[in-house]
Coordinates of C-alpha atoms in Angstrom, one line a residue:
X30 CA 20.0 -34.9 11.3
X31 CA 18.6 -37.2 8.9
X32 CA 15.1 -38.5 8.6
X33 CA 15.7 -41.3 6.5
X34 CA 12.9 -44.0 6.4
X35 CA 10.8 -41.8 8.9
X36 CA 7.1 -40.9 8.0
X37 CA 6.5 -37.4 8.9
X38 CA 3.2 -35.4 8.9
X39 CA 3.0 -31.8 8.2
X40 CA 0.0 -30.0 9.2
X41 CA -0.9 -26.7 7.3
X42 CA 0.5 -26.2 3.7
X43 CA 1.0 -22.3 3.9
X44 CA 4.4 -20.8 4.1
X45 CA 5.5 -22.6 7.3
X46 CA 4.3 -25.8 6.4
X47 CA 5.9 -25.6 2.7
X48 CA 9.3 -24.6 4.3
X49 CA 9.3 -27.6 7.0
X50 CA 8.2 -30.2 4.2
X51 CA 11.1 -29.1 2.1
X52 CA 13.5 -29.4 4.9
X53 CA 12.4 -32.8 5.7
X54 CA 12.3 -33.7 1.9
X55 CA 15.9 -32.5 1.8
X56 CA 16.9 -34.6 4.9
X57 CA 15.1 -37.9 3.0
X58 CA 11.9 -38.1 5.0
X59 CA 8.7 -39.6 3.5
X60 CA 6.6 -36.4 3.8
X61 CA 2.8 -36.2 4.2
X62 CA 0.6 -33.2 4.4
X63 CA -2.8 -32.2 5.4
X64 CA -4.7 -28.8 4.9
X65 CA -8.2 -28.1 5.6
X66 CA -8.1 -26.0 2.4
X67 CA -7.6 -28.3 -0.5
X68 CA -6.7 -25.7 -2.8
X69 CA -3.7 -24.9 -0.6
X70 CA -2.1 -28.1 -1.7
X71 CA -2.6 -28.0 -5.4
X72 CA 0.8 -27.2 -6.0
X73 CA 3.0 -28.9 -3.5
X74 CA 6.0 -30.8 -4.0
X75 CA 5.0 -34.1 -5.8
X76 CA 7.1 -36.0 -3.4
X77 CA 4.5 -35.1 -0.7
X78 CA 1.6 -37.6 -0.1
X79 CA -1.7 -35.1 0.3
X80 CA -4.2 -36.1 3.0
X81 CA -7.8 -35.2 2.4
X82 CA -8.6 -35.7 6.3
X83 CA -6.6 -35.2 9.3
X84 CA -5.8 -38.6 11.0
X85 CA -7.8 -39.6 14.1
X86 CA -4.5 -40.3 15.6
X87 CA -0.8 -40.1 14.8
X88 CA 0.0 -43.8 15.4
X89 CA 1.2 -44.2 11.8
X90 CA 3.9 -41.3 12.1
X91 CA 7.2 -40.8 13.4
X92 CA 6.7 -37.0 13.9
X93 CA 4.2 -34.5 13.4
X94 CA 5.0 -30.8 12.5
X95 CA 2.6 -28.5 12.9
X96 CA 2.3 -24.7 11.3
X97 CA 1.5 -22.0 13.5
X98 CA -2.1 -21.4 12.2
X99 CA -2.8 -25.2 13.2
X100 CA -3.7 -25.5 16.9
X101 CA -2.9 -28.8 18.2
X102 CA -1.6 -29.9 21.7
X103 CA 2.1 -30.9 21.7
X104 CA 3.0 -34.5 22.4
X105 CA 5.9 -36.8 22.1
X106 CA 5.6 -36.7 18.4
X107 CA 4.4 -33.5 17.9
X108 CA 6.3 -30.1 17.3
X109 CA 6.0 -26.6 16.2
X110 CA 7.6 -25.8 12.7
X111 CA 9.9 -23.2 14.9
X112 CA 11.0 -26.2 16.8
X113 CA 12.1 -28.2 13.8
X114 CA 13.9 -25.2 12.3
X115 CA 15.5 -24.8 15.7
X116 CA 16.9 -28.3 16.0
X117 CA 18.9 -27.6 12.4
X118 CA 19.8 -24.0 12.7
X119 CA 23.5 -23.7 14.2
X120 CA 23.8 -19.9 14.3
X121 CA 22.8 -17.9 17.4
X122 CA 19.1 -16.9 17.3
X123 CA 17.8 -13.7 18.1
X124 CA 14.1 -13.8 18.9
X125 CA 11.7 -10.9 18.9
X126 CA 8.2 -11.1 20.1
X127 CA 5.3 -8.7 21.5
X128 CA 2.0 -7.4 20.2
X129 CA 3.3 -4.3 18.4
X130 CA 6.4 -3.8 16.6
X131 CA 8.0 -7.1 16.1
X132 CA 8.6 -6.7 12.3
X133 CA 10.4 -3.5 12.6
X134 CA 12.4 -4.2 15.5
X135 CA 13.5 -7.8 13.9
X136 CA 14.6 -6.0 10.6
X137 CA 16.1 -3.4 12.2
X138 CA 18.2 -5.6 14.4
X139 CA 19.0 -7.8 11.3
X140 CA 20.6 -4.8 9.4
X141 CA 22.6 -3.8 12.5
X142 CA 24.1 -7.2 12.7
X143 CA 24.7 -7.2 8.9
X144 CA 26.3 -3.6 8.9
X145 CA 28.5 -5.1 11.6
X146 CA 30.0 -7.6 9.2
X147 CA 28.0 -10.5 10.3
X148 CA 26.1 -12.9 7.8
X149 CA 22.6 -12.7 9.0
X150 CA 19.2 -14.2 8.0
X151 CA 15.9 -12.7 9.1
X152 CA 12.5 -14.3 9.0
X153 CA 10.2 -16.3 11.3
X154 CA 6.9 -14.7 11.2
X155 CA 8.0 -12.1 8.9
X156 CA 8.6 -12.9 5.2
X157 CA 10.6 -16.1 5.1
X158 CA 9.7 -19.2 7.4
X159 CA 12.4 -20.2 10.1
X160 CA 12.7 -23.7 8.0
X161 CA 13.6 -21.8 4.9
X162 CA 16.5 -20.0 6.9
X163 CA 18.3 -23.3 7.8
X164 CA 20.1 -23.5 4.5
X165 CA 21.3 -20.0 4.5
X166 CA 24.2 -21.1 6.9
X167 CA 24.2 -17.6 8.8
X168 CA 26.2 -16.3 11.4
X169 CA 23.1 -15.0 13.1
X170 CA 19.5 -15.8 12.8
X171 CA 16.9 -13.0 13.6
X172 CA 13.5 -14.2 13.9
X173 CA 10.0 -12.5 14.6
X174 CA 8.0 -14.7 16.7
X175 CA 4.2 -14.8 17.2
X176 CA 2.1 -15.9 19.9
X177 CA 0.8 -18.9 17.5
X178 CA 4.5 -19.9 16.9
X179 CA 5.6 -19.8 20.5
X180 CA 2.3 -21.3 22.0
X181 CA 3.8 -24.9 22.0
X182 CA 7.4 -24.4 21.5
X183 CA 10.1 -26.8 23.4
X184 CA 13.2 -26.6 21.3
X185 CA 13.5 -23.1 20.1
X186 CA 16.4 -21.6 22.0
X187 CA 17.3 -18.0 21.7
X188 CA 20.7 -16.5 22.6
X189 CA 19.1 -13.1 22.6
X190 CA 15.3 -12.6 23.4
X191 CA 13.2 -9.5 23.1
X192 CA 10.2 -8.9 24.7
X193 CA 8.5 -5.6 23.5
X194 CA 5.0 -5.1 24.8
X195 CA 1.6 -6.8 25.4
X196 CA -1.8 -5.4 24.5
X197 CA -5.1 -7.2 23.6
X198 CA -4.7 -9.1 20.3
X199 CA -5.7 -12.7 19.0
X200 CA -8.1 -13.2 21.9
X201 CA -10.2 -15.3 19.6
X202 CA -7.5 -17.7 19.5
X203 CA -6.1 -17.5 23.0
X204 CA -9.2 -16.8 24.9
X205 CA -7.6 -14.5 27.6
X206 CA -4.9 -11.8 28.1
X207 CA -3.4 -14.4 30.6
X208 CA -3.1 -17.2 27.7
X209 CA -1.9 -14.6 25.5
X210 CA 1.0 -13.5 27.5
X211 CA 1.9 -16.9 28.6
X212 CA 2.5 -17.9 24.9
X213 CA 5.0 -15.2 24.4
X214 CA 6.7 -15.7 27.5
X215 CA 7.4 -19.1 26.0
X216 CA 10.8 -17.4 24.3
X217 CA 12.1 -16.2 27.6
X218 CA 11.4 -19.4 29.6
X219 CA 13.1 -21.5 26.8
X220 CA 16.7 -19.5 27.6
X221 CA 19.6 -20.6 29.3
X222 CA 21.2 -18.9 32.2
X223 CA 23.8 -17.4 30.0
X224 CA 21.6 -16.2 27.2
X225 CA 20.4 -12.2 27.4
X226 CA 17.0 -11.3 27.6
X227 CA 15.9 -7.9 26.5
X228 CA 12.8 -6.5 28.1
X229 CA 10.7 -3.3 27.9
X230 CA 10.8 -1.8 31.3
X231 CA 7.8 0.5 30.7
X232 CA 5.5 -2.4 29.8
X233 CA 4.2 -4.1 32.9
X234 CA 4.1 -7.6 31.2
X235 CA 7.5 -7.4 29.8
X236 CA 8.9 -5.9 33.1
X237 CA 7.3 -8.7 35.1
X238 CA 9.0 -11.5 32.8
X239 CA 12.3 -9.6 33.2
X240 CA 12.4 -9.4 36.8
X241 CA 11.7 -13.1 37.2
X242 CA 13.9 -14.3 34.4
X243 CA 16.9 -16.8 35.1
X244 CA 19.1 -15.2 32.1
X245 CA 21.3 -12.2 32.0
X246 CA 19.0 -9.2 31.3
X247 CA 18.9 -5.8 29.6
X248 CA 16.1 -3.4 29.8
X249 CA 15.1 -0.7 27.5
X250 CA 13.0 2.4 28.6
X251 CA 12.0 5.9 27.4
X252 CA 11.2 6.8 31.0
X253 CA 14.2 5.5 33.1
X254 CA 17.9 5.7 33.2
X255 CA 19.8 2.3 33.0
X256 CA 23.1 0.8 33.6
X257 CA 22.5 -1.7 31.0
X258 CA 20.6 -1.3 28.0
X259 CA 19.0 1.5 25.9
X260 CA 17.2 4.4 27.3
X261 CA 16.5 8.2 26.9
X262 CA 18.3 10.9 28.5
X263 CA 17.0 14.3 27.7
X264 CA 17.1 14.8 24.2
X265 CA 19.4 12.0 23.3
X266 CA 19.3 8.3 22.9
X267 CA 21.9 6.2 24.9
X268 CA 23.0 2.5 24.9
X269 CA 24.9 1.2 27.8
X270 CA 26.4 -1.9 29.2
X271 CA 27.5 -2.2 32.8
X272 CA 27.6 1.6 33.6
X273 CA 29.8 2.2 30.2
X274 CA 28.0 4.4 27.6
X275 CA 28.5 2.6 24.2
X276 CA 26.7 5.1 22.0
X277 CA 24.8 8.3 22.6
X278 CA 23.3 10.2 19.8
X279 CA 20.6 13.1 19.4
X280 CA 17.0 11.7 19.1
X281 CA 16.9 14.4 16.4
X282 CA 19.2 12.6 14.3
X283 CA 17.4 9.4 14.2
X284 CA 15.4 8.5 11.2
X285 CA 11.5 9.2 11.4
X286 CA 11.0 5.4 11.6
X287 CA 13.4 5.1 14.5
X288 CA 11.8 8.0 16.2
X289 CA 8.1 6.8 16.1
X290 CA 7.8 4.8 18.2
X291 CA 11.3 5.4 19.9
X292 CA 10.8 2.1 22.0
X293 CA 11.5 0.1 18.8
X294 CA 14.8 1.7 18.2
X295 CA 15.7 1.2 21.9
X296 CA 14.8 -2.6 21.8
X297 CA 16.6 -3.0 18.5
X298 CA 19.9 -1.3 19.4
X299 CA 20.2 -3.2 22.9
X300 CA 19.3 -6.5 21.3
X301 CA 21.7 -5.9 18.4
X302 CA 24.6 -5.2 20.5
X303 CA 24.1 -8.1 22.8
X304 CA 24.1 -10.1 19.8
X305 CA 27.4 -8.7 18.5
X306 CA 26.6 -5.5 16.5
X307 CA 29.1 -2.8 16.8
X308 CA 28.1 0.7 17.9
X309 CA 29.1 2.4 14.6
X310 CA 26.6 -0.1 13.1
X311 CA 23.8 0.5 15.3
X312 CA 24.2 4.4 15.0
X313 CA 24.3 4.2 11.3
X314 CA 21.2 2.1 11.1
X315 CA 19.3 4.4 13.6
X316 CA 20.1 7.4 11.2
X317 CA 19.0 5.6 8.0
X318 CA 16.5 3.1 8.5
X319 CA 13.5 4.2 6.6
X320 CA 10.9 1.7 8.0
X321 CA 8.9 -1.1 6.6
X322 CA 5.8 -1.0 4.3
X323 CA 2.3 -0.4 5.9
X324 CA 3.7 0.8 9.2
X325 CA 3.2 4.4 9.4
X326 CA 4.3 4.9 5.9
X327 CA 4.2 8.1 4.2
X328 CA 2.2 7.4 0.8
X329 CA 2.5 11.0 -0.5
X330 CA 2.1 14.6 0.4
X331 CA -0.6 16.2 -2.0
X332 CA -1.6 19.8 -1.8
X333 CA -0.2 20.0 1.9
X334 CA -2.0 16.9 2.9
X335 CA 0.1 13.8 4.3
X336 CA -1.1 10.6 3.5
X337 CA 0.0 7.9 6.0
X338 CA -0.4 4.2 5.6
X339 CA -0.4 2.2 8.9
X340 CA -2.3 -0.7 7.8
X341 CA -0.4 -3.1 10.1
X342 CA -2.0 -1.2 13.2
X343 CA -4.4 -4.5 13.3
X344 CA -5.4 -4.0 16.9
X345 CA -6.6 -0.9 19.1
X346 CA -3.4 -0.5 21.2
X347 CA -1.3 -0.1 17.7
X348 CA -3.8 2.4 16.2
X349 CA -4.3 4.6 19.3
X350 CA -0.3 4.7 19.5
X351 CA -0.3 5.6 15.9
X352 CA -2.7 8.5 16.0
X353 CA -1.0 9.8 19.2
X354 CA 2.1 9.8 17.4
X355 CA 0.8 12.1 14.7
X356 CA 1.8 15.8 15.5
X357 CA -0.4 17.5 12.7
X358 CA -4.5 17.6 12.7
X359 CA -5.3 14.0 11.7
X360 CA -8.3 12.6 9.8
X361 CA -8.2 8.8 11.0
X362 CA -9.5 5.9 9.0
X363 CA -10.5 2.9 10.7
X364 CA -12.3 -0.6 10.1
X365 CA -12.0 -4.2 9.1
X366 CA -12.8 -7.2 11.3
X367 CA -12.7 -7.3 14.8
X368 CA -10.4 -10.1 16.1
X369 CA -12.5 -10.2 19.7
X370 CA -11.0 -7.0 20.8
X371 CA -12.3 -4.3 23.0
X372 CA -12.5 -1.1 21.0
X373 CA -13.0 1.1 24.2
X374 CA -9.2 2.2 24.3
X375 CA -9.6 4.0 21.0
X376 CA -12.1 6.6 22.8
X377 CA -9.0 7.9 24.5
X378 CA -7.5 9.5 21.5
X379 CA -10.6 9.9 18.9
X380 CA -11.2 13.3 20.9
X381 CA -7.7 14.4 19.3
X382 CA -8.7 13.9 15.8
X383 CA -10.5 16.2 13.2
X384 CA -12.7 13.5 12.2
X385 CA -13.1 9.6 12.4
X386 CA -14.0 7.6 9.3
X387 CA -15.0 4.0 9.8
X388 CA -15.8 1.2 7.5
X389 CA -16.3 -2.3 6.8
X390 CA -17.5 -5.0 9.3
X391 CA -16.5 -3.0 12.5
X392 CA -17.5 0.5 11.1
X393 CA -20.5 0.8 13.7
X394 CA -18.6 -0.7 16.6
X395 CA -15.6 1.6 15.8
X396 CA -18.0 4.5 15.4
X397 CA -19.4 3.8 19.0
X398 CA -15.9 3.4 20.4
X399 CA -14.8 6.9 18.8
X400 CA -17.8 8.7 19.5
X401 CA -15.5 11.9 21.2
X402 CA -14.4 12.6 17.7
X403 CA -15.6 16.0 16.3
X404 CA -17.0 14.1 13.5
X405 CA -17.8 10.5 12.9
X406 CA -18.5 9.2 9.5
X407 CA -19.6 5.8 8.6
X408 CA -18.4 4.2 5.3
X409 CA -19.1 0.7 3.8
X410 CA -15.8 0.3 2.0
X411 CA -12.2 1.7 2.2
X412 CA -12.7 3.3 -1.1
X413 CA -15.6 5.1 0.5
X414 CA -13.7 6.0 3.7
X415 CA -10.7 7.4 1.3
X416 CA -13.4 9.6 -0.8
X417 CA -14.8 10.9 2.6
X418 CA -11.3 11.6 4.3
X419 CA -9.7 13.6 0.9
X420 CA -12.9 15.7 0.9
X421 CA -12.5 16.8 4.5
X422 CA -8.5 17.0 4.0
X423 CA -7.0 20.7 4.3
X424 CA -3.2 21.5 4.0
X425 CA -1.4 20.6 7.1
X426 CA -3.8 17.8 7.8
X427 CA -2.7 14.2 7.9
X428 CA -5.0 11.3 6.5
X429 CA -4.3 8.3 8.4
X430 CA -5.1 4.7 7.8
X431 CA -4.9 3.1 11.1
X432 CA -7.5 0.6 11.1
X433 CA -7.6 -1.3 14.6
X434 CA -8.8 -4.4 12.8
X435 CA -7.8 -7.2 10.7
X436 CA -8.3 -6.7 6.8
X437 CA -10.0 -9.9 6.2
X438 CA -13.7 -8.6 5.7
X439 CA -12.4 -6.9 2.3
X440 CA -8.5 -7.7 2.1
X441 CA -6.6 -11.0 1.9
X442 CA -3.9 -9.2 4.1
X443 CA -2.8 -5.8 5.9
X444 CA -0.5 -5.4 2.7
X445 CA -3.2 -5.5 0.0
X446 CA -5.2 -3.2 2.3
X447 CA -2.4 -0.8 2.4
X448 CA -1.7 -1.2 -1.3
X449 CA -5.3 -0.1 -1.9
X450 CA -5.1 2.7 0.4
X451 CA -2.2 3.9 -1.6
X452 CA -3.7 3.2 -4.8
X453 CA -7.3 5.1 -3.9
X454 CA -5.0 8.1 -2.5
X455 CA -3.3 8.2 -5.9
X456 CA -6.7 8.1 -7.8
X457 CA -8.3 11.0 -5.9
X458 CA -6.7 13.7 -7.8
X459 CA -9.8 15.4 -8.9
X460 CA -11.2 15.4 -5.6
X461 CA -11.7 18.5 -3.6
X462 CA -8.8 19.0 -1.4
X463 CA -6.8 16.1 -3.0
X464 CA -4.4 16.3 -6.0
X465 CA -2.5 13.7 -7.6
X466 CA 0.3 12.1 -5.4

């Protein structure tokens, strides 16, 4: 498709907006851009005309492309960045959404497909904007998709869609769990009858969407045996299709990243097989995949103490799951900026830790929610929290950064927060109980 002679406005000049603008320029559009942060427009392609204020209406433009962080109502001219990409992507798309686990499952599916000999591009809400993937001419495109991206989607068509789970998050944007779930459901609603929907049978929201889907469906479950999908049978993980077992592997042989949580491995295996991956490739990745940075990532073991960076746990459900997955005694560091979420669920796991150390804007609220912990320590900064944790750590303990909050009170991103945690741990060598990592 060529846009010669068309005037197209791009709203937002972050990663997605810039990728959309580049795609449009490549197809000879006249591109305009607006971002409320003028500094974000400083190094735009000189062919893009920068606007200092958003137009009162879009009458002067043929199309308007909205970045995920730019909430605008859809209309005849307005489309989200992922729709623009979907128009131009020729390869089958595997779309992954849910509250927790999206990035891990997306990358794992991509590696399984690549291992199977399929030229695969991976991106979306993860690393590379969907519009950037257009030029790669892949045989499969695997895309992590957020509620912000899916909210107004109309053209995105996932040949395989994956619904992982739904727990409170981003309520500051969506207002309610119902609206949040509705946004994510767009991924399934836009599928055709011959497509495949992979859904989490153990999650009430995903199960409800799967049960009313008009597509072919495959479930995954840690609790139920299935005819088609991925499930747990005793101490083994099984992948099956129409009653035929395609893969059976002892859970003990899975990599640590694929065992915790196991649901991610089940989802990836089922989706990858539906998208064309071989059983051999799926098995190889399940045993070798080392996980992604800042997702239950071991920073080091020092004097018998294990330090784990789970900075990506930016909501209470993810943090609670991370704490529950730790088998060793845990000193738990939590803190950051609340996204309008209820911290009450954290109380269910707080009693199981050695100590809860809170910091940042939400330190007091987290301390109240986790009052069942044997010891609750309030800190101002992550550096103070790490210092308090290292003092209390003993051989056999795990010091876990699992914040339950966004990073934006003290850091630009969860990645920056995770890197700071690793640096602080490595600098703690002279602190009692510590030791250089």
